[in-house]
Amino acid sequence: VFLAQKLAGKPFTVVGDGKQSRDFVFVKDVANAFCMAAESKLSGEIMNVGTGKPQSVNRLVELLEAPSVTYVPKRPGEPDLTHADASRITKLLGWKPKYSFEQGVKLILDNIDYWRQAPVWTPDTIAAATKDWFKYLGK
C-alpha cells in the first residue's frame, strides 16, 4: 500500500494513529526460513518466523519517506502490538533473520519500481475494503 502511494506521490494512508507495532520481517528472511524447514527432517512442527523486534507503523512511514500522511480510524479489533516469538525456529533449525528492519526497507526502496503497477489505496478504498471484510466475519 505505502509503496504504491509513494510512487504515485500520494499521501500515505495509515490506519489508526501509527503507534501500533508489528513484527516486520524481510521477505528473504521468510523465504530462507521456509527453505530451511523444507530441507530439514522435521515434520509437523509449528514455528513462528519473526524478528521479535516490533516496529511502529509510524517508523515504517518515516523510513519510506512519506510525502505526507493521512490517518484514518483504526479498524475494530485491530491489535496495538503483534510480534513473533521465533525462539522455536532458532532452536530447531538455527534460523535467525539476517536483515534488520532498516536494511529490509532500504532494499525495498532500492527495488521500488516493482511496485509501479500496484493499486493505490486511499482512505475511501480502505474504508470500503474494511466494510467488505466485516461481511466475512459474520458481523
Short mmCIF file of C-alpha atoms in Angstrom, two decimals:
data_model
loop_
_atom_site.label_atom_id
_atom_site.label_comp_id
_atom_site.label_asym_id
_atom_site.label_seq_id
_atom_site.Cartn_x
_atom_site.Cartn_y
_atom_site.Cartn_z
CA VAL A 1 0.00 0.00 0.00
CA PHE A 2 2.64 2.52 1.06
CA LEU A 3 4.94 1.80 -1.88
CA ALA A 4 2.19 2.36 -4.45
CA GLN A 5 1.22 5.57 -2.64
CA LYS A 6 4.85 6.72 -2.63
CA LEU A 7 5.27 6.05 -6.35
CA ALA A 8 2.04 7.92 -7.11
CA GLY A 9 3.12 10.87 -4.95
CA LYS A 10 0.05 10.37 -2.77
CA PRO A 11 -0.20 10.72 0.99
CA PHE A 12 0.38 7.52 2.91
CA THR A 13 -2.84 6.22 4.46
CA VAL A 14 -2.19 4.96 7.99
CA VAL A 15 -4.97 3.03 9.69
CA GLY A 16 -5.01 4.16 13.33
CA ASP A 17 -2.51 6.53 14.90
CA GLY A 18 0.53 4.68 13.55
CA LYS A 19 1.78 3.83 17.03
CA GLN A 20 0.67 0.23 16.61
CA SER A 21 3.66 -2.06 16.21
CA ARG A 22 4.22 -5.06 14.00
CA ASP A 23 7.00 -7.61 13.61
CA PHE A 24 8.09 -6.73 10.08
CA VAL A 25 10.24 -9.49 8.58
CA PHE A 26 12.09 -9.06 5.29
CA VAL A 27 10.79 -11.45 2.65
CA LYS A 28 14.21 -13.01 2.00
CA ASP A 29 14.37 -13.98 5.67
CA VAL A 30 10.91 -15.56 5.44
CA ALA A 31 11.90 -17.46 2.29
CA ASN A 32 15.08 -18.65 4.00
CA ALA A 33 13.07 -19.91 6.99
CA PHE A 34 10.70 -21.81 4.69
CA CYS A 35 13.61 -23.38 2.79
CA MET A 36 15.35 -24.41 5.99
CA ALA A 37 12.15 -26.00 7.26
CA ALA A 38 11.53 -27.81 3.97
CA GLU A 39 15.08 -29.13 3.85
CA SER A 40 15.04 -30.32 7.46
CA LYS A 41 13.92 -33.74 8.66
CA LEU A 42 11.29 -32.15 10.92
CA SER A 43 7.64 -32.86 10.31
CA GLY A 44 4.52 -31.39 11.90
CA GLU A 45 6.40 -28.77 13.91
CA ILE A 46 4.85 -25.35 14.42
CA MET A 47 7.35 -22.49 14.32
CA ASN A 48 6.95 -18.73 14.19
CA VAL A 49 9.02 -16.65 11.81
CA GLY A 50 9.77 -13.16 13.06
CA THR A 51 12.35 -10.81 14.43
CA GLY A 52 10.84 -10.43 17.89
CA LYS A 53 11.55 -6.71 17.48
CA PRO A 54 8.29 -4.92 16.73
CA GLN A 55 8.45 -1.60 14.88
CA SER A 56 5.76 1.06 14.77
CA VAL A 57 3.89 1.80 11.58
CA ASN A 58 5.00 5.42 12.03
CA ARG A 59 8.65 4.26 11.95
CA LEU A 60 7.98 2.45 8.68
CA VAL A 61 6.35 5.57 7.25
CA GLU A 62 9.38 7.60 8.36
CA LEU A 63 11.87 5.22 6.70
CA LEU A 64 9.82 5.17 3.50
CA GLU A 65 9.94 8.98 3.48
CA ALA A 66 6.23 9.57 3.05
CA PRO A 67 5.39 12.81 1.24
CA SER A 68 2.58 13.27 3.78
CA VAL A 69 0.35 11.07 5.93
CA THR A 70 -3.42 10.71 6.25
CA TYR A 71 -4.58 8.91 9.38
CA VAL A 72 -7.89 7.05 9.23
CA PRO A 73 -9.76 5.40 12.14
CA LYS A 74 -8.40 2.14 13.44
CA ARG A 75 -10.34 -0.96 12.49
CA PRO A 76 -12.36 -2.50 15.32
CA GLY A 77 -10.41 -5.26 16.99
CA GLU A 78 -7.08 -4.35 15.45
CA PRO A 79 -4.31 -5.07 17.98
CA ASP A 80 -1.84 -2.40 19.04
CA LEU A 81 1.06 -4.85 19.13
CA THR A 82 1.86 -8.09 17.35
CA HIS A 83 5.21 -9.82 17.26
CA ALA A 84 6.55 -13.32 16.93
CA ASP A 85 8.45 -15.47 19.36
CA ALA A 86 10.87 -17.11 16.95
CA SER A 87 12.84 -18.95 19.64
CA ARG A 88 11.48 -22.33 18.50
CA ILE A 89 12.66 -21.99 14.88
CA THR A 90 16.02 -20.76 16.16
CA LYS A 91 16.29 -23.77 18.48
CA LEU A 92 15.11 -26.38 15.96
CA LEU A 93 16.65 -25.04 12.74
CA GLY A 94 19.17 -22.42 13.80
CA TRP A 95 17.22 -19.81 11.82
CA LYS A 96 17.62 -16.14 12.62
CA PRO A 97 16.75 -13.12 10.50
CA LYS A 98 19.71 -11.76 8.52
CA TYR A 99 18.20 -8.40 7.61
CA SER A 100 17.42 -5.64 10.08
CA PHE A 101 14.21 -3.67 9.70
CA GLU A 102 16.15 -0.74 8.26
CA GLN A 103 18.10 -2.94 5.83
CA GLY A 104 14.89 -4.54 4.58
CA VAL A 105 13.21 -1.18 3.99
CA LYS A 106 16.29 0.08 2.14
CA LEU A 107 16.32 -2.99 -0.12
CA ILE A 108 12.63 -2.50 -0.86
CA LEU A 109 13.22 1.15 -1.76
CA ASP A 110 16.17 0.14 -3.96
CA ASN A 111 13.74 -2.09 -5.91
CA ILE A 112 10.64 0.09 -5.72
CA ASP A 113 9.97 0.02 -9.47
CA TYR A 114 8.49 -3.45 -8.97
CA TRP A 115 5.52 -1.75 -7.28
CA ARG A 116 4.64 0.68 -10.11
CA GLN A 117 1.65 -1.41 -11.20
CA ALA A 118 0.23 -1.92 -7.70
CA PRO A 119 -3.16 -0.33 -6.93
CA VAL A 120 -3.07 2.91 -4.96
CA TRP A 121 -5.18 2.70 -1.79
CA THR A 122 -6.94 5.78 -0.49
CA PRO A 123 -8.88 6.42 2.72
CA ASP A 124 -12.11 5.73 0.78
CA THR A 125 -10.95 2.43 -0.73
CA ILE A 126 -9.59 1.30 2.64
CA ALA A 127 -12.94 2.11 4.28
CA ALA A 128 -14.80 0.17 1.58
CA ALA A 129 -12.46 -2.82 1.90
CA THR A 130 -12.83 -2.79 5.69
CA LYS A 131 -16.62 -2.72 5.38
CA ASP A 132 -16.48 -5.61 2.92
CA TRP A 133 -14.11 -7.51 5.23
CA PHE A 134 -16.67 -7.46 8.05
CA LYS A 135 -19.18 -9.33 5.86
CA TYR A 136 -16.92 -12.36 6.11
CA LEU A 137 -16.73 -12.15 9.88
CA GLY A 138 -20.45 -12.72 10.23
CA LYS A 139 -20.96 -9.33 11.77
#
